[in-house]
Coordinates of C-alpha atoms in Angstrom, one line a residue:
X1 CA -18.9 257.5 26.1
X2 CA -18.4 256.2 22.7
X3 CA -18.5 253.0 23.7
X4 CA -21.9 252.9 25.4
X5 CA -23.6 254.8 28.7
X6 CA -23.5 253.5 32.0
X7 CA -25.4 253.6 35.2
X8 CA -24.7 252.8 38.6
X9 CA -26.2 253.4 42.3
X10 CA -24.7 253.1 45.5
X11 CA -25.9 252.7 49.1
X12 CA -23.9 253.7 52.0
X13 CA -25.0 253.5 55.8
X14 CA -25.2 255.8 58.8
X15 CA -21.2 255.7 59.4
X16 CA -20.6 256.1 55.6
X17 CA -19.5 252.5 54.9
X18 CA -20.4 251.3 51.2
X19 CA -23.9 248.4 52.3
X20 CA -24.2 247.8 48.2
X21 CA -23.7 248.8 44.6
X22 CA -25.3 248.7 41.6
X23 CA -24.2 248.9 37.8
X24 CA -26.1 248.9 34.5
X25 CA -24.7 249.0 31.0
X26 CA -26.7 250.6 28.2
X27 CA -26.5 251.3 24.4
X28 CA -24.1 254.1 22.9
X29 CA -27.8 256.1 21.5
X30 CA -29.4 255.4 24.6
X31 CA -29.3 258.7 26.4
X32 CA -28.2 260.1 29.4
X33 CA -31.2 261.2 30.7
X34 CA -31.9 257.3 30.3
X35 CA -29.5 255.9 32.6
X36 CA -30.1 258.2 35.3
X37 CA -33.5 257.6 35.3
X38 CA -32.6 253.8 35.5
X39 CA -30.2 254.3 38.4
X40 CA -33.5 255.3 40.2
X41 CA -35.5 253.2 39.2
X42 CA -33.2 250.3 40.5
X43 CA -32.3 252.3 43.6
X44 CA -36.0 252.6 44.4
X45 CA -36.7 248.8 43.9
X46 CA -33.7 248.1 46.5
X47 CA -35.4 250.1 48.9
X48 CA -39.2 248.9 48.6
X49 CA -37.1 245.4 49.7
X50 CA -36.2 247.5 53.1
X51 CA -38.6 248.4 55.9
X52 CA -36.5 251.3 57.5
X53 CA -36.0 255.0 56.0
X54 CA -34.0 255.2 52.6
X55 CA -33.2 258.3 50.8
X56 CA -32.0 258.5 47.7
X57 CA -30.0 261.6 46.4
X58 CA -29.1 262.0 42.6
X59 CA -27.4 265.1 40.6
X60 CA -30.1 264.9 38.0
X61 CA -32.3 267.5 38.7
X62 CA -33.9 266.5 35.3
X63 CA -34.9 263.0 36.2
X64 CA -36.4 264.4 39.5
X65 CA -38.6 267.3 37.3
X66 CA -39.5 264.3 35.1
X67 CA -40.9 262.3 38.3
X68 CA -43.0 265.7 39.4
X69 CA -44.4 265.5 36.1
X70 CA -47.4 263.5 36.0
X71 CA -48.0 263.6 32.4
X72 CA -44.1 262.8 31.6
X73 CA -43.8 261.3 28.5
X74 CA -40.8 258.6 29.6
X75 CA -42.0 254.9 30.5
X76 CA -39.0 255.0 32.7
X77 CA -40.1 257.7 35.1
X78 CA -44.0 256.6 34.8
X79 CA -42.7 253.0 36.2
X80 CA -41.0 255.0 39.1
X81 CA -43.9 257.1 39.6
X82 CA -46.3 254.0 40.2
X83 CA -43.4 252.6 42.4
X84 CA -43.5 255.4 44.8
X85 CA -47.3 255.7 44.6
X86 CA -47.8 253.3 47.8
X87 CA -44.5 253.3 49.1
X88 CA -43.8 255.9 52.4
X89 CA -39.8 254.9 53.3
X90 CA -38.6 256.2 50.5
X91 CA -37.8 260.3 50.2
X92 CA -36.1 261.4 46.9
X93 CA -33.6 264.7 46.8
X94 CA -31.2 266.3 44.7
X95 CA -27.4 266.6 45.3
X96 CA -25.0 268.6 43.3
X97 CA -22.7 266.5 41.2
X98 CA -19.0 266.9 41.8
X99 CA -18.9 268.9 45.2
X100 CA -16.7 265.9 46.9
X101 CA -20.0 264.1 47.8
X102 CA -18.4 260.2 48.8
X103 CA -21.8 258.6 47.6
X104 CA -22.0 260.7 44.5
X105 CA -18.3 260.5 43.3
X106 CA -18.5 256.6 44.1
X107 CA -21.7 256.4 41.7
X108 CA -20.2 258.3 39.1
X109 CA -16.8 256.3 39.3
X110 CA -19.4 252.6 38.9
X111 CA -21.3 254.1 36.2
X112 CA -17.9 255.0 34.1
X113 CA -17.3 251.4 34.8
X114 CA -20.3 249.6 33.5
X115 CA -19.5 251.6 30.3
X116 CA -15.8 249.2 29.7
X117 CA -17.0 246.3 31.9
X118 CA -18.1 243.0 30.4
X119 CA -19.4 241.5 33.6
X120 CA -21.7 244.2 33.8
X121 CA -25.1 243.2 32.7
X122 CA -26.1 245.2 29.0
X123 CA -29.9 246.4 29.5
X124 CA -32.2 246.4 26.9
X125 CA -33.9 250.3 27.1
X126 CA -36.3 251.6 23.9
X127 CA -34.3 254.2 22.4
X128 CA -35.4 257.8 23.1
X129 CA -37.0 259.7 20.4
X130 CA -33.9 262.4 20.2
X131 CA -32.0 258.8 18.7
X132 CA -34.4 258.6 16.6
X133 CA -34.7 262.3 15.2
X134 CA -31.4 262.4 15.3
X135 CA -30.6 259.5 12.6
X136 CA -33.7 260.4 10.8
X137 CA -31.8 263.8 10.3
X138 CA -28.5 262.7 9.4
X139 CA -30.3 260.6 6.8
X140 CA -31.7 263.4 5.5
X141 CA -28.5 265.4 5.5
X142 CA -26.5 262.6 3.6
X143 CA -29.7 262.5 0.8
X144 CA -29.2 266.1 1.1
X145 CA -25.8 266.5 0.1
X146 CA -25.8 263.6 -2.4
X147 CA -28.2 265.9 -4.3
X148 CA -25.8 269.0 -3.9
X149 CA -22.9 267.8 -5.2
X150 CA -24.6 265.8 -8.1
X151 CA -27.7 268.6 -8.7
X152 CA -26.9 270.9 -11.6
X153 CA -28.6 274.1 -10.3
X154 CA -27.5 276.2 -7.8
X155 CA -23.7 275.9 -9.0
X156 CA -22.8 279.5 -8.3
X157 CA -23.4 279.0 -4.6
X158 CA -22.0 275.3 -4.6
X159 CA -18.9 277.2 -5.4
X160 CA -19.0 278.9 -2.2
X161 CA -21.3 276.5 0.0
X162 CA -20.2 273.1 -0.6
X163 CA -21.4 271.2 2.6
X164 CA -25.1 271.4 3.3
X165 CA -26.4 271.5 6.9
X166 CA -28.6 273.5 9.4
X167 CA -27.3 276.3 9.7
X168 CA -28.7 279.9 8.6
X169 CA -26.3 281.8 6.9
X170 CA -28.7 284.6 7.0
X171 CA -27.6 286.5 4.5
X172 CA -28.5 289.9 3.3
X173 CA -31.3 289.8 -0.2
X174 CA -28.4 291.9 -1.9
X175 CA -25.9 288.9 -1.2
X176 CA -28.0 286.3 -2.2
X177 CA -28.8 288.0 -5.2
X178 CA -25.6 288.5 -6.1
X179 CA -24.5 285.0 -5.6
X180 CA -27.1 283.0 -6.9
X181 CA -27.5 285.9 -10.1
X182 CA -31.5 285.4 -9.2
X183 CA -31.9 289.7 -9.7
X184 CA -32.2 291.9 -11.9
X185 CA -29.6 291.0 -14.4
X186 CA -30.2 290.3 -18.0
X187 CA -28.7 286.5 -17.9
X188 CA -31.5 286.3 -15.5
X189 CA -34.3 288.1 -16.8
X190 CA -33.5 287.0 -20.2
X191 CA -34.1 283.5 -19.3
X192 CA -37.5 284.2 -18.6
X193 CA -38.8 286.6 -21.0
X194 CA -38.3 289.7 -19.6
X195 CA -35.3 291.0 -21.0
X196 CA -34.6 290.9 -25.3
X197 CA -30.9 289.5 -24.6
X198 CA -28.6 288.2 -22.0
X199 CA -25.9 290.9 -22.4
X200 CA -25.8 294.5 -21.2
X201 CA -24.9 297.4 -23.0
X202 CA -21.3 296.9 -23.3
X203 CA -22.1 293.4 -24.9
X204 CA -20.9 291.4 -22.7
X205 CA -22.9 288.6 -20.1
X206 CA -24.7 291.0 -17.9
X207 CA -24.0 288.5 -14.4
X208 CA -23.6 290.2 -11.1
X209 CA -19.9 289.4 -11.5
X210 CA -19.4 291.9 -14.6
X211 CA -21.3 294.9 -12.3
X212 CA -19.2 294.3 -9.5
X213 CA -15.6 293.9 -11.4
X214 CA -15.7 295.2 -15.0
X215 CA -18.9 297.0 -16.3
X216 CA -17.9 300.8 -16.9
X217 CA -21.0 302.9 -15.4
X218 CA -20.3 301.2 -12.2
X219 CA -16.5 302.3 -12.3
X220 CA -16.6 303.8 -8.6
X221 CA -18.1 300.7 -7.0
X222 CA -15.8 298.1 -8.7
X223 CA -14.4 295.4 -6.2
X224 CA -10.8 294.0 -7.3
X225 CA -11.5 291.5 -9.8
X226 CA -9.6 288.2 -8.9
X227 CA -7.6 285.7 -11.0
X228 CA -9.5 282.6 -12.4
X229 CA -7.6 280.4 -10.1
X230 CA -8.8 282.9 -6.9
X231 CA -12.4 283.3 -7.8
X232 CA -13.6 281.1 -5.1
X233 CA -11.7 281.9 -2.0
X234 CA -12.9 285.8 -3.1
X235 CA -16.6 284.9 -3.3
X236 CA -16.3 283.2 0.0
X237 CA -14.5 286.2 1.2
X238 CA -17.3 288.6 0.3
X239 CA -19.7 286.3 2.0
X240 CA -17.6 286.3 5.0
X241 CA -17.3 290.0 5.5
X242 CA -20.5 291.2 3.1
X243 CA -19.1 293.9 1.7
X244 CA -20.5 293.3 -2.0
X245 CA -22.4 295.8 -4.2
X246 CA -26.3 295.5 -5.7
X247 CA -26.0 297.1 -9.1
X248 CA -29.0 296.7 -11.5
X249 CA -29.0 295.6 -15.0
X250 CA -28.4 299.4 -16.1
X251 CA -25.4 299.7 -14.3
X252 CA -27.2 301.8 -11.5
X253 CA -26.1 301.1 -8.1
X254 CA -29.3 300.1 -6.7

């Protein structure tokens, strides 16, 4: 939960009654993955203090790959791993979560617990590295998007992209083209050289936006030209459905 992430064991005897419990509090960006691991960890140190048979049955069938795995990366499961090493009353097994299981449901009603509970103790875990990737990206994001709304290229797609984030919008060459204006258009060419001016023939600005709306030897492939006041909701619409035209700078559909 927002508030934190909780873990709990229980242990119950032959006839079902409840022998003990168990319940750890952890940080909010400590994961889940975390706390179960924990749960068995604790749940295996109550039974090393116990001659007869224990088994131990969780839901987390990830914590129990992560204990097969002898070159697991989680200090956690490595301190369970040497646990068990020498110990020969202990069997682990897996259990599926919410099937009416009474020591299952009763472990997942403590854990929700700890979360709320201030006698429960808070334990100090090193934060997984998916915390840490995970702020380290939303840094980057917030840098990110300082630069897009303050940067002064790029303002075409601004108009249409205004919140950066890591997602591919995988759009066709012809649409990026035609929203950026990076093609073969004399405002672009011209800026580098390679055309003598930045209009077309008719004298006007030769963007993408004049060969899609207005320029005459591309008459049959006009889109609607939109009010001022509607540009942007229509560039996001052509995004959205990719229906725009690639003309050239001669007016050629291309």
């Amino acid at each position: 939960m927002e508030q934190g992430v909780g873990s709990a064991f229980c242990v119950f005897g032959e006839q079902q009654e409840l022998i003990a419990q168990w319940q750890g509090r952890l940080y909010p960006k400590n994961s889940i993955f975390q706390a179960e691991l924990i749960a068995l960890q604790e749940a295996v140190k109550y039974a090393q203090n116990h001659q007869n048979e224990v088994e131990i049955w969780s839901d987390s069938q990830s914590s129990l790959k992560a204990l097969l795995n002898q070159k697991s990366n989680s200090p956690i499961a490595t301190y369970i791993q040497d646990s068990l090493y020498n110990t020969h009353n202990i069997r682990l097994g897996w259990i599926r979560a919410h099937v009416g299981h009474l020591g299952n449901e009763k472990a997942d009603e403590q854990a929700k617990e700890a979360i709320t509970s201030m006698e429960v103790a808070m334990l100090t875990v090193f934060l997984p590295r998916s915390s840490a990737k995970q702020d380290l990206t939303q840094t980057a994001l917030a840098k990110w998007h300082w630069r897009w709304d303050d940067g002064i290229n790029g303002r075409s797609t601004y108009e249409i992209i205004k919140k950066v984030r890591l997602r591919n919008h995988n759009w066709p060459i012809q649409l990026i083209q035609f929203i950026t204006g990076h093609g073969p258009f004399p405002t672009y060419l011209f800026r580098f050289g390679n055309h003598p001016e930045n209009c077309c023939a008719c004298g006007k600005p030769g963007t993408p936006f004049l060969y899609a709306t207005k320029y005459h030897l591309t008459l049959s492939y006009h889109l609607r030209c939109p009010a001022d006041q509607h540009i942007e909701a229509w560039l996001e619409s052509i995004t959205n459905h990719r229906t725009v035209c690639y003309f050239d700078n001669l007016g050629g559909k291309n």
